[in-house]
Amino acid sequence: MNRKIALQLSGVERRYGQGDTVLSILKGADFSMRSGEIVALVAPSGTGKSTLLHIAGLLEKPDAGEVIINGESCGHLSDDRRTAIRRSEIGFVYQFHHLLPEFSALENIMMPQLISGLPRKEARDRASQLLDYMRIGHRGDHRPAELSGGEQQRVAIARAVANAPMVLLADEPTGNLDPETAHYVFDALEALVRQSGLAALIATHNHELAARMDRRVTLGDGLIQEM
Ligand SMILES: Nc1ncnc2c1ncn2[C@@H]1O[C@H](COP(=O)(O)OP(=O)(O)OP(=O)(O)O)[C@@H](O)[C@H]1O
């Protein structure tokens, strides 16, 4: 199988601080991921996982190097173009769901599509389909506070992929869940990735979950290394 490269990082560098207190987090990191692939990012706390995900997701700019999404090099793009790529090609999931509390699960999933200009009916149909896919179709009218932790994360994943992005970036998406629920949420995520062909990079401290993914990478000395 030779699927196309959805995300590529080339020579990515990131430093924080100034003068004597510069902290070099990424020192020329290279990485690529193909459509349909699920990659675990497993590395000790503070080594730069979130930094890497923020750069890959165009939320932060690297000090040097390139981020290429779906063949488009993003380094020299205008902020507007970067925002447009982020909205259409990238989905984010975090450790805490960050769903809007006053809206239902269905409405939360519709939101990114409405922001992208999709008609309400189409957004609703797709949101409903995603809820079914995540096996929580019966929970569409519930607000986040009325859902379990695992259900909330499944809604968050559905919302992240609502605009059919090329790349899903997840920062400890099951970090707040018990092990059994974590596996259940991952089952749903995996099914979604296989069905949609998006590429997923998932930072996790859960080694059992990482073992279920296609590939595992780690961060060491500012570089991304295959495990
Ligand atoms: N804006 C910033 N300014 C200064 N230092 C920062 C900034 N953001 C991150 N850092 C530092 O960079 C290092 C990497 O942070 P990052 O959040 O990427 O690590 P992480 O591997 O995701 O950690 P964790 O697993 O604990 O979430 C840390 O030492 C952190 O303190």
CSV table of N, CA, C and O and ligand atoms in Angstrom, one decimal, residues 16 23 25 44-51 205, ligand 1:
chain,number,residue,atom,x,y,z
A,16,TYR,N,12.8,27.9,23.2
A,16,TYR,CA,12.1,28.8,24.0
A,16,TYR,C,13.1,29.6,24.9
A,16,TYR,O,14.2,29.1,25.2
A,23,LEU,N,16.1,27.2,25.8
A,23,LEU,CA,15.8,25.8,25.9
A,23,LEU,C,15.5,25.3,24.5
A,23,LEU,O,14.5,25.7,23.9
A,25,ILE,N,14.1,22.7,22.3
A,25,ILE,CA,13.2,21.6,22.5
A,25,ILE,C,13.2,20.6,21.3
A,25,ILE,O,13.3,19.4,21.4
A,44,PRO,N,8.7,11.0,27.4
A,44,PRO,CA,8.6,11.5,28.8
A,44,PRO,C,8.1,12.9,28.8
A,44,PRO,O,8.2,13.6,27.8
A,45,SER,N,7.5,13.2,29.9
A,45,SER,CA,6.9,14.6,30.1
A,45,SER,C,8.0,15.6,29.9
A,45,SER,O,9.1,15.4,30.3
A,46,GLY,N,7.6,16.7,29.2
A,46,GLY,CA,8.6,17.8,29.1
A,46,GLY,C,9.5,17.7,27.9
A,46,GLY,O,10.4,18.6,27.7
A,47,THR,N,9.4,16.6,27.1
A,47,THR,CA,10.3,16.5,26.0
A,47,THR,C,9.9,17.2,24.7
A,47,THR,O,10.6,17.3,23.8
A,48,GLY,N,8.6,17.7,24.7
A,48,GLY,CA,8.2,18.5,23.6
A,48,GLY,C,7.1,17.9,22.8
A,48,GLY,O,6.8,18.3,21.6
A,49,LYS,N,6.3,17.0,23.3
A,49,LYS,CA,5.2,16.4,22.6
A,49,LYS,C,4.1,17.4,22.2
A,49,LYS,O,3.7,17.5,21.0
A,50,SER,N,3.7,18.2,23.1
A,50,SER,CA,2.7,19.3,22.8
A,50,SER,C,3.3,20.3,21.9
A,50,SER,O,2.6,20.7,20.9
A,51,THR,N,4.5,20.7,22.1
A,51,THR,CA,5.2,21.6,21.1
A,51,THR,C,5.1,21.1,19.7
A,51,THR,O,4.8,21.8,18.8
A,205,HIS,N,0.7,8.5,27.1
A,205,HIS,CA,1.6,7.8,28.1
A,205,HIS,C,1.2,6.4,28.3
A,205,HIS,O,1.8,5.7,29.0
B,1,LIG,N1,5.7,29.0,25.7
B,1,LIG,C1,6.8,28.4,26.3
B,1,LIG,N2,7.7,29.2,26.8
B,1,LIG,C2,8.8,28.6,27.5
B,1,LIG,N3,9.0,27.3,27.6
B,1,LIG,C3,8.0,26.5,27.1
B,1,LIG,C4,6.9,27.0,26.4
B,1,LIG,N4,6.1,25.9,26.0
B,1,LIG,C5,6.8,24.8,26.4
B,1,LIG,N5,7.9,25.1,27.1
B,1,LIG,C6,8.8,24.2,27.7
B,1,LIG,O1,9.2,23.3,26.6
B,1,LIG,C7,9.3,21.9,27.1
B,1,LIG,C8,8.4,21.0,26.3
B,1,LIG,O2,7.1,21.3,26.6
B,1,LIG,P1,5.9,20.4,26.0
B,1,LIG,O3,4.6,21.0,26.7
B,1,LIG,O4,5.9,20.4,24.6
B,1,LIG,O5,6.2,19.0,26.6
B,1,LIG,P2,5.4,17.6,26.7
B,1,LIG,O6,6.3,16.6,26.2
B,1,LIG,O7,4.1,17.8,25.9
B,1,LIG,O8,5.1,17.5,28.2
B,1,LIG,P3,3.8,16.8,29.0
B,1,LIG,O9,3.9,15.3,28.7
B,1,LIG,O10,4.1,17.1,30.4
B,1,LIG,O11,2.6,17.5,28.5
B,1,LIG,C9,9.0,22.0,28.6
B,1,LIG,O12,10.2,22.1,29.3
B,1,LIG,C10,8.2,23.3,28.7
B,1,LIG,O13,8.4,23.9,30.0
